N, C-alpha and C. Protein backbone atom coordinates (compact mmCIF):
# COMPACT_ATOMS: atom_id res chain seq x y z
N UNK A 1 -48.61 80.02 29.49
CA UNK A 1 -49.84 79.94 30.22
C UNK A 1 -50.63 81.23 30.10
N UNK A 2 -50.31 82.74 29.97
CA UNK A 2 -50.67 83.41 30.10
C UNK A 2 -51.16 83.74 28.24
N UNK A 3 -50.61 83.28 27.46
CA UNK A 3 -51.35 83.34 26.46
C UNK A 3 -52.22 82.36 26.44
N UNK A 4 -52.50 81.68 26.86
CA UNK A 4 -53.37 80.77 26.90
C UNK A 4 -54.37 81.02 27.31
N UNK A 5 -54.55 81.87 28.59
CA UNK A 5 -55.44 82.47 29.47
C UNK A 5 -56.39 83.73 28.67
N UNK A 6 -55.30 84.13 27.47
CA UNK A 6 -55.96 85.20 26.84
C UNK A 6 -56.53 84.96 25.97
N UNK A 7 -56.07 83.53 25.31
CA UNK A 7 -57.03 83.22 24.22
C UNK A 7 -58.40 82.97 24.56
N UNK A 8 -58.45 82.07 25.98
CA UNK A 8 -59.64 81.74 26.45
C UNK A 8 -60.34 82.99 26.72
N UNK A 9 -60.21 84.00 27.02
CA UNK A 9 -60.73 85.32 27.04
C UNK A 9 -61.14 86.07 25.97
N UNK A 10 -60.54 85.21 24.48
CA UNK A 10 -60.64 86.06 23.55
C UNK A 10 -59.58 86.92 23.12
N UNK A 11 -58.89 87.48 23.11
CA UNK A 11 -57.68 87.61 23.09
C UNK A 11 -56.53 87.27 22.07
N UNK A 12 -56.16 88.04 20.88
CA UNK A 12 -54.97 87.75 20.27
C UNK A 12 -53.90 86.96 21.06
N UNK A 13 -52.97 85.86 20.83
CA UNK A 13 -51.52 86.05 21.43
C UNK A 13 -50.60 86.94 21.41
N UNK A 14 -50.10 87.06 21.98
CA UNK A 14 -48.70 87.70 21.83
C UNK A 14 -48.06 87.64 20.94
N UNK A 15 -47.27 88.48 19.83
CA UNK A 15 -46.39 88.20 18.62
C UNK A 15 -45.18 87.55 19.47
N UNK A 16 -44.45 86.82 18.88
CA UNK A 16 -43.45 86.30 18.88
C UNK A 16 -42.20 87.78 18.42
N UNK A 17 -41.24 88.08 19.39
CA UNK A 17 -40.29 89.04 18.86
C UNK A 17 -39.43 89.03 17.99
N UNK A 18 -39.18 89.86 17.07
CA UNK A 18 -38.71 89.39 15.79
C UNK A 18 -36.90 89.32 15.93
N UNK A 19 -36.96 88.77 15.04
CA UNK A 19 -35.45 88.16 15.32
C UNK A 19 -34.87 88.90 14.04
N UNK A 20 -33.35 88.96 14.44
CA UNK A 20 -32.68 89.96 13.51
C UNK A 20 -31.92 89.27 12.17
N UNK A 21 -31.75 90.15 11.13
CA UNK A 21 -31.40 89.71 9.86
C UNK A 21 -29.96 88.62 10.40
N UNK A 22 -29.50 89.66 11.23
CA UNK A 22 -27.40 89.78 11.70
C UNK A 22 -27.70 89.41 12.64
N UNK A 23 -27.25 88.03 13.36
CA UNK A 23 -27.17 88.36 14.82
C UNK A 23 -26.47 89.29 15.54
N UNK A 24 -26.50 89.76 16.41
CA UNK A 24 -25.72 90.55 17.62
C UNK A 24 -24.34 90.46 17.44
N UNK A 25 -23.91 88.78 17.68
CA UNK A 25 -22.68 89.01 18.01
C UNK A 25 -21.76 88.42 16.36
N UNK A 26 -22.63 88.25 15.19
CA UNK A 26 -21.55 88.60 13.97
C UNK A 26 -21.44 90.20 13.52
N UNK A 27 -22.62 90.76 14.19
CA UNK A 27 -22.69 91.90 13.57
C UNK A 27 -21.61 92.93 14.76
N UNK A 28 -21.24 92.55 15.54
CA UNK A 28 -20.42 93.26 16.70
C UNK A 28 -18.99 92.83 16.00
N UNK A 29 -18.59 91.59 15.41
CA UNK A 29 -17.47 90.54 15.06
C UNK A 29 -17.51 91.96 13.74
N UNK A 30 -18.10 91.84 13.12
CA UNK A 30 -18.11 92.47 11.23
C UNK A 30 -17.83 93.97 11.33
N UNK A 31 -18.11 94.93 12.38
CA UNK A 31 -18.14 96.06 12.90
C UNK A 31 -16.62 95.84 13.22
N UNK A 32 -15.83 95.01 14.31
CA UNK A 32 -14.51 95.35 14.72
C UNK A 32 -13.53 94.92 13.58
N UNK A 33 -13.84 94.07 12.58
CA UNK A 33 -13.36 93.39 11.66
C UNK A 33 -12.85 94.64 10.72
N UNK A 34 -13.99 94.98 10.50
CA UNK A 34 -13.96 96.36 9.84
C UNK A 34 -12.97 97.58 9.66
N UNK A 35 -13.24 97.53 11.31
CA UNK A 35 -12.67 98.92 11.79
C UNK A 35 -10.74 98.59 11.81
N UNK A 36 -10.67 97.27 12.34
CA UNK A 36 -9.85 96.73 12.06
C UNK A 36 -8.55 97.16 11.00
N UNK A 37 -9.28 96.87 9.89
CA UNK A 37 -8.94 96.20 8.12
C UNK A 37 -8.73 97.72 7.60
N UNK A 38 -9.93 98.64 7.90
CA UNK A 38 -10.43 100.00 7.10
C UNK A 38 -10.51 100.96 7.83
N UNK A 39 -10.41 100.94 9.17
CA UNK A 39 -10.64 102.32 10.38
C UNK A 39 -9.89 103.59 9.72
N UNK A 40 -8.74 103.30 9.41
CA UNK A 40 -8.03 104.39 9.22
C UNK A 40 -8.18 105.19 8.33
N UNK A 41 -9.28 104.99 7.01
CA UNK A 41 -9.05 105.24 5.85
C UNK A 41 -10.37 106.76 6.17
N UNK A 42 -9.75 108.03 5.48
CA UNK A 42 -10.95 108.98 5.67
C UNK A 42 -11.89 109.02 4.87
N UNK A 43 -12.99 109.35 4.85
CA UNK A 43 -14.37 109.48 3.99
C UNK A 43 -14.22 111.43 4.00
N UNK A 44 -14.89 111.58 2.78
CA UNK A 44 -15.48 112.59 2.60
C UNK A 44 -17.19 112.74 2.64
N UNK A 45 -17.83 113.27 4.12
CA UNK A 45 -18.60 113.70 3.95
C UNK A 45 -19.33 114.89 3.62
N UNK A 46 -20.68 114.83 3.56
CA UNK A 46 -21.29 116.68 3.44
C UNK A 46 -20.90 117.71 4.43
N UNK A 47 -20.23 117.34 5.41
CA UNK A 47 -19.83 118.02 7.16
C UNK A 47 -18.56 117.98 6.73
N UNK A 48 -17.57 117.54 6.21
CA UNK A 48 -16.63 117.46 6.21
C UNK A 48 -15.73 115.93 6.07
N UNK A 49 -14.80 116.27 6.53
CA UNK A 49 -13.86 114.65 6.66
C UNK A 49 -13.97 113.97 7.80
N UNK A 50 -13.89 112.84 7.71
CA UNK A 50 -14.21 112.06 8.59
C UNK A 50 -13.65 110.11 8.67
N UNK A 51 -12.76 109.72 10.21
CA UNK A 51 -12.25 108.47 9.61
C UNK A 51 -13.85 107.78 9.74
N UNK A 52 -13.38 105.98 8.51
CA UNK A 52 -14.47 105.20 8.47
C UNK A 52 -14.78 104.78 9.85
N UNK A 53 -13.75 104.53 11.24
CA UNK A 53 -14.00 104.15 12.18
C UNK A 53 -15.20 105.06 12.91
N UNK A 54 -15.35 106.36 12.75
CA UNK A 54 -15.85 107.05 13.54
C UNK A 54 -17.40 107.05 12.77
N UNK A 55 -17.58 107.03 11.57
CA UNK A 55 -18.94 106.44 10.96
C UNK A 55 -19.54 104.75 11.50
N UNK A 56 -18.65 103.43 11.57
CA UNK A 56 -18.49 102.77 12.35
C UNK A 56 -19.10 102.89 13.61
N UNK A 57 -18.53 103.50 14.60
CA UNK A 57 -19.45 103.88 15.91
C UNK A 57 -20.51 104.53 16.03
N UNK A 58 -20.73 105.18 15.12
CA UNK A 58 -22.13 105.92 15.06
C UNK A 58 -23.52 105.20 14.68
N UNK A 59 -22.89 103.80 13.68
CA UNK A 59 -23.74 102.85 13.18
C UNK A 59 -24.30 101.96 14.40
N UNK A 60 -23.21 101.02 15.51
CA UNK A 60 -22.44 100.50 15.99
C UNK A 60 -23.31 101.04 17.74
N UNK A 61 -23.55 102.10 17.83
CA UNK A 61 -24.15 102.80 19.04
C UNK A 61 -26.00 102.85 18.30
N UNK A 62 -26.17 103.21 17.33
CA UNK A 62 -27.36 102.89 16.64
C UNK A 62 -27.93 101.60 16.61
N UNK A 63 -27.33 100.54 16.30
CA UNK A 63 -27.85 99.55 16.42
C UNK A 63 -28.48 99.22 17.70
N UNK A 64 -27.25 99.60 18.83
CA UNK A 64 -27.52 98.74 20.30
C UNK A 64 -28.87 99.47 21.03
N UNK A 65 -29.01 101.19 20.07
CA UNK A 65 -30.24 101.19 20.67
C UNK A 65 -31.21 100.86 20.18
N UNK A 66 -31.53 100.35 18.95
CA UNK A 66 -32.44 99.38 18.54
C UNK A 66 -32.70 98.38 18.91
N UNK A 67 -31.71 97.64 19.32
CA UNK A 67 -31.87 96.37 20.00
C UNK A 67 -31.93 96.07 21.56
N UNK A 68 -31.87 97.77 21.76
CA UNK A 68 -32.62 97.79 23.71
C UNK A 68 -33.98 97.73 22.86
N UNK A 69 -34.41 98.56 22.46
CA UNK A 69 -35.79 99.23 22.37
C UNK A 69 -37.00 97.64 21.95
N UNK A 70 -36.16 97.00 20.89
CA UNK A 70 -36.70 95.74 20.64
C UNK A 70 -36.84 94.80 21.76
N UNK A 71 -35.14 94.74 22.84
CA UNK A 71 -35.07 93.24 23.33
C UNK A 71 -35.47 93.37 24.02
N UNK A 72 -34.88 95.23 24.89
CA UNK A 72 -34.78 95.74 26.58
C UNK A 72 -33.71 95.20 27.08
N UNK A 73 -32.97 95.83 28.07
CA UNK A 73 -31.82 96.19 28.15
C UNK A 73 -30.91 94.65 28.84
N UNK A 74 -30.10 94.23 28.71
CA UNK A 74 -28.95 92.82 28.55
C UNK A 74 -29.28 92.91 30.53
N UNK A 75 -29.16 91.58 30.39
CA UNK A 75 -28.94 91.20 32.53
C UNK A 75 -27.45 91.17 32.81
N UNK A 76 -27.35 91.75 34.01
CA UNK A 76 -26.20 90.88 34.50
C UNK A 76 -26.56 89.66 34.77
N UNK A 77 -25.24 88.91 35.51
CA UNK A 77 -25.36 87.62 35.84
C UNK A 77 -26.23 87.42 36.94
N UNK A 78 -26.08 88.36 38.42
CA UNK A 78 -26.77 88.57 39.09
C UNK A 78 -28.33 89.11 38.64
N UNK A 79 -28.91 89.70 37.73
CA UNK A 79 -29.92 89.89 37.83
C UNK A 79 -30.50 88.89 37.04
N UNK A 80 -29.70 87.84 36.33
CA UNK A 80 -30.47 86.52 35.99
C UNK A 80 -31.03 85.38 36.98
N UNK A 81 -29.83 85.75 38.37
CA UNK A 81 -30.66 84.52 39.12
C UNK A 81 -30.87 84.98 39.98
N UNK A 82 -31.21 86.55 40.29
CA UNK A 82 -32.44 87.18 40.83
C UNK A 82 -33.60 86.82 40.17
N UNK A 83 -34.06 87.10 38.81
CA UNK A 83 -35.03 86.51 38.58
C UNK A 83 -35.22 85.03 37.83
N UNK A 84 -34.25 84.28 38.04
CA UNK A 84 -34.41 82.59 38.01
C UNK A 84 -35.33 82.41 39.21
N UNK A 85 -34.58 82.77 40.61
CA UNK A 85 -34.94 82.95 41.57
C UNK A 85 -36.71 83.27 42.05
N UNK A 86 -36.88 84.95 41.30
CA UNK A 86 -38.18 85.29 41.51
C UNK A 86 -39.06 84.30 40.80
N UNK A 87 -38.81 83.60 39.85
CA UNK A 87 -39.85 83.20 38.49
C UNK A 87 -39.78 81.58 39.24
N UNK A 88 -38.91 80.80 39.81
CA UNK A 88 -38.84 79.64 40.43
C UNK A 88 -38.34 79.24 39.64
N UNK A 89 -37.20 79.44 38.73
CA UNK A 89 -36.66 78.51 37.30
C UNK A 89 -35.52 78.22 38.26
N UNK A 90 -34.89 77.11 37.30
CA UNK A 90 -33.83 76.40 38.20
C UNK A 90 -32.60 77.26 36.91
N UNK A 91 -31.70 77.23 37.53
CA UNK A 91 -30.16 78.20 36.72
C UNK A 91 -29.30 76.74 36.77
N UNK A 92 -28.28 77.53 35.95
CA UNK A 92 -27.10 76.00 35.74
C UNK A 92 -26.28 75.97 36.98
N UNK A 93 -26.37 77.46 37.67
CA UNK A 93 -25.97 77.15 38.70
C UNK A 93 -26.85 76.23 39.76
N UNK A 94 -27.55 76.16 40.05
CA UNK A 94 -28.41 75.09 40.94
C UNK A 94 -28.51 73.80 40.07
N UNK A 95 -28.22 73.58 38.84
CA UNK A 95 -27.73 72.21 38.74
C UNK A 95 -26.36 71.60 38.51
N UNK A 96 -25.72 72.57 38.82
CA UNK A 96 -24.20 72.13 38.98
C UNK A 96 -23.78 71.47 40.60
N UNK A 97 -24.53 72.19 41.67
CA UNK A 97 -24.75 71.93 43.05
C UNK A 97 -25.58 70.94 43.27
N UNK A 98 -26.50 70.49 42.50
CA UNK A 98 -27.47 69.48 42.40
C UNK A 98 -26.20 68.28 41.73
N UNK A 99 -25.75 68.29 40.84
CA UNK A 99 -24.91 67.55 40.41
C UNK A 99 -23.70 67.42 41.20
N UNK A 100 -23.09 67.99 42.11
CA UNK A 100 -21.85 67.82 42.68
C UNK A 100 -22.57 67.35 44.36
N UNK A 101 -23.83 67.41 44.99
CA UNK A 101 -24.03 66.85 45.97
C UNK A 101 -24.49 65.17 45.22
N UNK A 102 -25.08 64.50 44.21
CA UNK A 102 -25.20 63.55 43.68
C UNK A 102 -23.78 62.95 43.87
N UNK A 103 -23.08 63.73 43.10
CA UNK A 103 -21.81 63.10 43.46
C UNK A 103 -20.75 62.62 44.93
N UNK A 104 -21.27 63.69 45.46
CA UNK A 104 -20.68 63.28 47.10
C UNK A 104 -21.33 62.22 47.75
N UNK A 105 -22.65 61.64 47.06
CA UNK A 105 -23.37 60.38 48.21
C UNK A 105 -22.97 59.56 46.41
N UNK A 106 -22.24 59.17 46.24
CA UNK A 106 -21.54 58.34 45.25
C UNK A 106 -22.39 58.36 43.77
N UNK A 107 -23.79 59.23 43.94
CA UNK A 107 -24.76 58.93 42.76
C UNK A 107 -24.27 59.62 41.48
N UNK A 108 -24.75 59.15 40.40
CA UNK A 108 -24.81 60.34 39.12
C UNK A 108 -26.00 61.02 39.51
N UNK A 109 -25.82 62.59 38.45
CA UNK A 109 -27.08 62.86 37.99
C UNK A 109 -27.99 62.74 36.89
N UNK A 110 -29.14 62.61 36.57
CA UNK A 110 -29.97 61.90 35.53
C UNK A 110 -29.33 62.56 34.22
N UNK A 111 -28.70 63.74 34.31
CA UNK A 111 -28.16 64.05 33.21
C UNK A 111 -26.89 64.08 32.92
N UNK A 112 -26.08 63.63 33.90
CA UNK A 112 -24.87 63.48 33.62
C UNK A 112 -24.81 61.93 33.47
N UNK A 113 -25.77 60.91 33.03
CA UNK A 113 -24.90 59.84 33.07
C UNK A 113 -24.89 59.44 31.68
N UNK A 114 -23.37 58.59 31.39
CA UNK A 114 -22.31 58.36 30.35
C UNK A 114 -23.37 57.33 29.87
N UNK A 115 -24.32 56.30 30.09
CA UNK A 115 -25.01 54.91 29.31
C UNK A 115 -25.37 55.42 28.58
N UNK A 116 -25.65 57.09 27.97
CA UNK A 116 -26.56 57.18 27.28
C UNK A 116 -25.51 56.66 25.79
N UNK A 117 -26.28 56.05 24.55
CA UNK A 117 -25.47 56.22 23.51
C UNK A 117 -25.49 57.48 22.40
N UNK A 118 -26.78 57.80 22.82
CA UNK A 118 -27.42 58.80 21.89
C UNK A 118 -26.29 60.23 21.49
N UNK A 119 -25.42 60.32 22.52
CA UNK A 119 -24.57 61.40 22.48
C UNK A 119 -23.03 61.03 21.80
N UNK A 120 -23.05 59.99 21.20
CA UNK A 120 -21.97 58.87 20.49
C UNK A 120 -21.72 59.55 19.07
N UNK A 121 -20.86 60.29 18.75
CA UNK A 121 -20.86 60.80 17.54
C UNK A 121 -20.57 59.25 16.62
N UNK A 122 -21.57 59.01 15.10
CA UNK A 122 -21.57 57.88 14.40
C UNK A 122 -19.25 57.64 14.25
N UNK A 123 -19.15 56.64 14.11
CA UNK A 123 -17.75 56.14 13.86
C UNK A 123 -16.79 55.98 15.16
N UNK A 124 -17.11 56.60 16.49
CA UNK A 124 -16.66 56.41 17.77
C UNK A 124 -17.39 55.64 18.94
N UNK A 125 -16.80 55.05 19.79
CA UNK A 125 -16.86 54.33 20.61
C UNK A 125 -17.28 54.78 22.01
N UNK A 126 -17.30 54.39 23.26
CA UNK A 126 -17.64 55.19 24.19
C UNK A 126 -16.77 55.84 24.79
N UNK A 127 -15.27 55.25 24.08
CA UNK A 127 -14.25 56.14 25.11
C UNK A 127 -13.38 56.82 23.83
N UNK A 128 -14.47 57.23 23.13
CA UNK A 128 -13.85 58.09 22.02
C UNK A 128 -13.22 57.59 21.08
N UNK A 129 -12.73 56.94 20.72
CA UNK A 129 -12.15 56.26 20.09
C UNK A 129 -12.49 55.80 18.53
N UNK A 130 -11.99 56.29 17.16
CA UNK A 130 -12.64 56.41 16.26
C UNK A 130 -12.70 54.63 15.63
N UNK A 131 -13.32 54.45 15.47
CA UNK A 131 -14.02 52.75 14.73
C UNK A 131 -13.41 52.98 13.37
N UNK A 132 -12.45 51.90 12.63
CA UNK A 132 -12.32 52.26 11.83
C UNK A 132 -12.29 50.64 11.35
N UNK A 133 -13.53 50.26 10.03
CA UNK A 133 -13.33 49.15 9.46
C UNK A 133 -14.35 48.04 10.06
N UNK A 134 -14.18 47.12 10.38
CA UNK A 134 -14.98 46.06 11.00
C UNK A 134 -15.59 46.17 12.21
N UNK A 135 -15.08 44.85 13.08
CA UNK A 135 -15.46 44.79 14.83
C UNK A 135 -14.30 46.20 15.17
C-alpha cells in the first residue's frame, strides 16, 4: 500500500532486496562442513601460519555482517509476535488457538479440513494408501 501511495505521488517504488547467490543456511551448512573435513590443516599466510578453521571464521563473521547490513538484524520469537501483534498480522500461533477452539465446539478449521483432494499426492488415496493398477 505504501508503494502504491508513492507512485501516486510520483515516486519510484521501492527496490525489492536482493537475494543472495548462497542462501544463509547452505552457506552456514558448507562453512561447518568445511571446517569439519579441513579445519585442521595449516595455511601459510603473509602474517604467518595459520589453521584453515580460523580463516573460516573470519569469512563466516564477515558474511553475517553483510547480511545484518543488507537484511538488519534476525527477531527473536518474541519480537515476531510483538510485531505480528503491532502490524495486526495473525502468527501461527493465533491460528493454532483458532484451530484448537474450532475443535472444542466439534468444528474443523477452513484450513484444516481433510475433503480437500488437491493435497492428494497423484497414485494415493485419502488414507494414504498407494493405488497400484486399476480400481
Amino acid at each position: 500500500m505504501a508503494n502504491a501511495q508513492r507512485a501516486a505521488d510520483g515516486e519510484a517504488p521501492e527496490e525489492e532486496k536482493p537475494v543472495p547467490d548462497v542462501p544463509p543456511p547452505d552457506f552456514i551448512n558448507a562453512c561447518k562442513a568445511v571446517m569439519l573435513n579441513f579445519g585442521n590443516l595449516n595455511l601459510e599466510k603473509a602474517d604467518g601460519e595459520t589453521d584453515l578453521s580460523e580463516l573460516i571464521k573470519e569469512i563466516a563473521n564477515e558474511a553475517e555482517i553483510v547480511a545484518t547490513k543488507i537484511y538488519g538484524k534476525g527477531m527473536t520469537v518474541k519480537e515476531q509476535q510483538d510485531r505480528a501483534w503491532s502490524e495486526s498480522t495473525t502468527s501461527i500461533f493465533d491460528l493454532e488457538r483458532l484451530e484448537l477452539e474450532a475443535a472444542s465446539r466439534g468444528e474443523q478449521a477452513p484450513w484444516a479440513s481433510d475433503s480437500d483432494d488437491d493435497d492428494l499426492i497423484p497414485g494415493f488415496d485419502a488414507s494414504g494408501r498407494m493405488q497400484i493398477g486399476g480400481n
